[in-house]
Short mmCIF file of C-alpha atoms in Angstrom, two decimals:
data_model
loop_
_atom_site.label_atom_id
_atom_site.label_comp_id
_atom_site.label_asym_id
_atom_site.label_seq_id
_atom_site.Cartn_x
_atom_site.Cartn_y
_atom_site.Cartn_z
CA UNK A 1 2.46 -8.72 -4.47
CA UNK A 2 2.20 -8.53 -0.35
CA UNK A 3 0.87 -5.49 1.37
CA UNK A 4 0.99 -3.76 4.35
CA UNK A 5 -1.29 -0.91 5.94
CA UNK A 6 0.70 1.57 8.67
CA UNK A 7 -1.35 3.83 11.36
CA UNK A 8 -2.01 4.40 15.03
CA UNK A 9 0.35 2.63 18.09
CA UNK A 10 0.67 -0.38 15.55
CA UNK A 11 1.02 1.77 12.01
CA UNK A 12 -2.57 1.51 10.84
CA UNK A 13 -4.06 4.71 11.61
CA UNK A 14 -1.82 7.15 9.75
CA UNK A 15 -1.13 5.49 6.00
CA UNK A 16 -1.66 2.59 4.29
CA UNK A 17 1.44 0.78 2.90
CA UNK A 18 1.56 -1.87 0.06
CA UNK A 19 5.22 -3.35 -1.01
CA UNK A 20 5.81 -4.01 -4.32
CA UNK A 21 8.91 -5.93 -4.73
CA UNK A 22 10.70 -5.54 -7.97
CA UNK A 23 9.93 -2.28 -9.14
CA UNK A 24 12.04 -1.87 -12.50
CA UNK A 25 10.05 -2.30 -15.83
CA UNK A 26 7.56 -5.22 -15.08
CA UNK A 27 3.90 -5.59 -15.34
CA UNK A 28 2.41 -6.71 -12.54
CA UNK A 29 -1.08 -6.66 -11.09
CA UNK A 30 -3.91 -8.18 -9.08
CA UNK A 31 -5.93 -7.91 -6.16
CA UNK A 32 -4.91 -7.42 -2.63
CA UNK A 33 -6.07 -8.12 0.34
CA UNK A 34 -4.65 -5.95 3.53
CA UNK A 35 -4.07 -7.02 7.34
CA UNK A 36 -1.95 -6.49 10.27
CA UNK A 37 -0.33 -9.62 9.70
CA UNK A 38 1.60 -8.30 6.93
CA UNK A 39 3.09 -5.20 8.81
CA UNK A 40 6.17 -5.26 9.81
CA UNK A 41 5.98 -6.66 12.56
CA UNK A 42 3.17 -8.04 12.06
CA UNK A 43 0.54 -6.78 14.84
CA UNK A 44 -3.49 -7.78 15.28
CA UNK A 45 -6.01 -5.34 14.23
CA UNK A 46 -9.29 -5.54 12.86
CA UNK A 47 -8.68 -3.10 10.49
CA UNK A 48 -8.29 -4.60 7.18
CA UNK A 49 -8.30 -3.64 2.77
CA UNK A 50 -9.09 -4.78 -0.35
CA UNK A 51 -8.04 -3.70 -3.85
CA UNK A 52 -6.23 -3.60 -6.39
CA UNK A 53 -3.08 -2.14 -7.92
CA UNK A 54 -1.43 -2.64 -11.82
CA UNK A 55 2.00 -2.01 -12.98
CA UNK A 56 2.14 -1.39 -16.51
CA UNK A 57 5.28 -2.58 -18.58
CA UNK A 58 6.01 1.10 -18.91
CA UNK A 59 6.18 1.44 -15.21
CA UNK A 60 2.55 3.34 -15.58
CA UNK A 61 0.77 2.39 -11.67
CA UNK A 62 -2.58 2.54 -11.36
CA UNK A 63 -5.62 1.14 -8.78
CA UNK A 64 -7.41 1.95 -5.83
CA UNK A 65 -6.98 0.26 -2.09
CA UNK A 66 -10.48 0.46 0.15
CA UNK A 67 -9.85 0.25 3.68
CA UNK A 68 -11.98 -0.76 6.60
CA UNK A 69 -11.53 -0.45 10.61
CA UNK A 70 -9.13 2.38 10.35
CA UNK A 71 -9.46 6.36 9.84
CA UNK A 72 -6.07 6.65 7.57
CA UNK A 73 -4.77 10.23 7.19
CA UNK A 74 -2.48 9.13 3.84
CA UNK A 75 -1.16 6.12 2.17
CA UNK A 76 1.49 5.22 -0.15
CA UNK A 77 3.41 2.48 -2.16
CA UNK A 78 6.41 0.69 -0.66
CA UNK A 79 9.02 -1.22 -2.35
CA UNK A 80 9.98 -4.04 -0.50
CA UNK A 81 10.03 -7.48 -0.17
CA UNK A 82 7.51 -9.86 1.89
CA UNK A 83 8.33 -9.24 5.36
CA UNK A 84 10.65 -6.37 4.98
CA UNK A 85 9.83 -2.31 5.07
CA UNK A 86 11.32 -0.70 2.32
CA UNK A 87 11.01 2.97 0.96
CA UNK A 88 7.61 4.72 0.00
CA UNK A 89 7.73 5.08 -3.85
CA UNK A 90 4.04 6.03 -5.23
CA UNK A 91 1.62 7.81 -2.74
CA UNK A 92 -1.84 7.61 -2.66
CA UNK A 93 -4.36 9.86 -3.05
CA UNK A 94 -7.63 9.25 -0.60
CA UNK A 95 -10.44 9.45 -3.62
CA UNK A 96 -13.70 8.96 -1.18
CA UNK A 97 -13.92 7.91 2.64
CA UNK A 98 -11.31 4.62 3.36
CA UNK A 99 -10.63 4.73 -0.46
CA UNK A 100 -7.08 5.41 -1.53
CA UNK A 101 -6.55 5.62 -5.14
CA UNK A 102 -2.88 6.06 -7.58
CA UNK A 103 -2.74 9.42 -8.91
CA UNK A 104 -3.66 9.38 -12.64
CA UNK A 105 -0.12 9.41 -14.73
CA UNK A 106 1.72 7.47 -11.81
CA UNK A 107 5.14 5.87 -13.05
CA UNK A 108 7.78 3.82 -11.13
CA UNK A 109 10.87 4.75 -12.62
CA UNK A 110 12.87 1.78 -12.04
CA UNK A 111 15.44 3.90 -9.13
#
């Protein structure tokens, strides 16, 4: 699992991104860790995230992303492989400051 935050000048400052590639019925899950090396393309920042994010076999998404550096305005899911932007899919709710969690009863639905 790669991910990407978007925003400001460079994409940071207005959403955080993570790409998921595969998105049909697979479980999948683990921590992240976010930079601007993995934006597309890549830029320096010193904005970075942690987290994690869980695909169910179901499709059933869940997790949370924490963000540091950056004042995000929204964030969302992207399927995509490493390296490529792809389509926002799942967006993300922002739970506390820099804290972007899945909505509960989030599925992928494999289109």
């Amino acid at each position: 699992m790669s991910a990407r935050q978007r925003g400001s000048r460079f994409a940071w400052g207005s959403a955080v991104a993570l790409a998921l590639a595969g998105t049909s019925a697979f479980a999948a899950g683990g921590s992240l860790s976010l930079s601007g090396d993995q934006e597309v393309p890549p830029v320096q920042t010193p904005a970075t995230g942690v987290g994690s994010i869980t695909v169910a076999p179901d499709g059933a998404v869940s997790g949370n992303v924490t963000t540091t550096g950056i004042n995000g305005t929204m964030a969302h899911i992207h399927t995509a492989p490493p390296g490529k932007n792809g389509p926002p899919v799942v967006p993300l709710a922002k739970t506390a400051e820099g804290v972007w969690s899945v909505p509960p009863g989030t599925k992928l639905t494999g289109e």
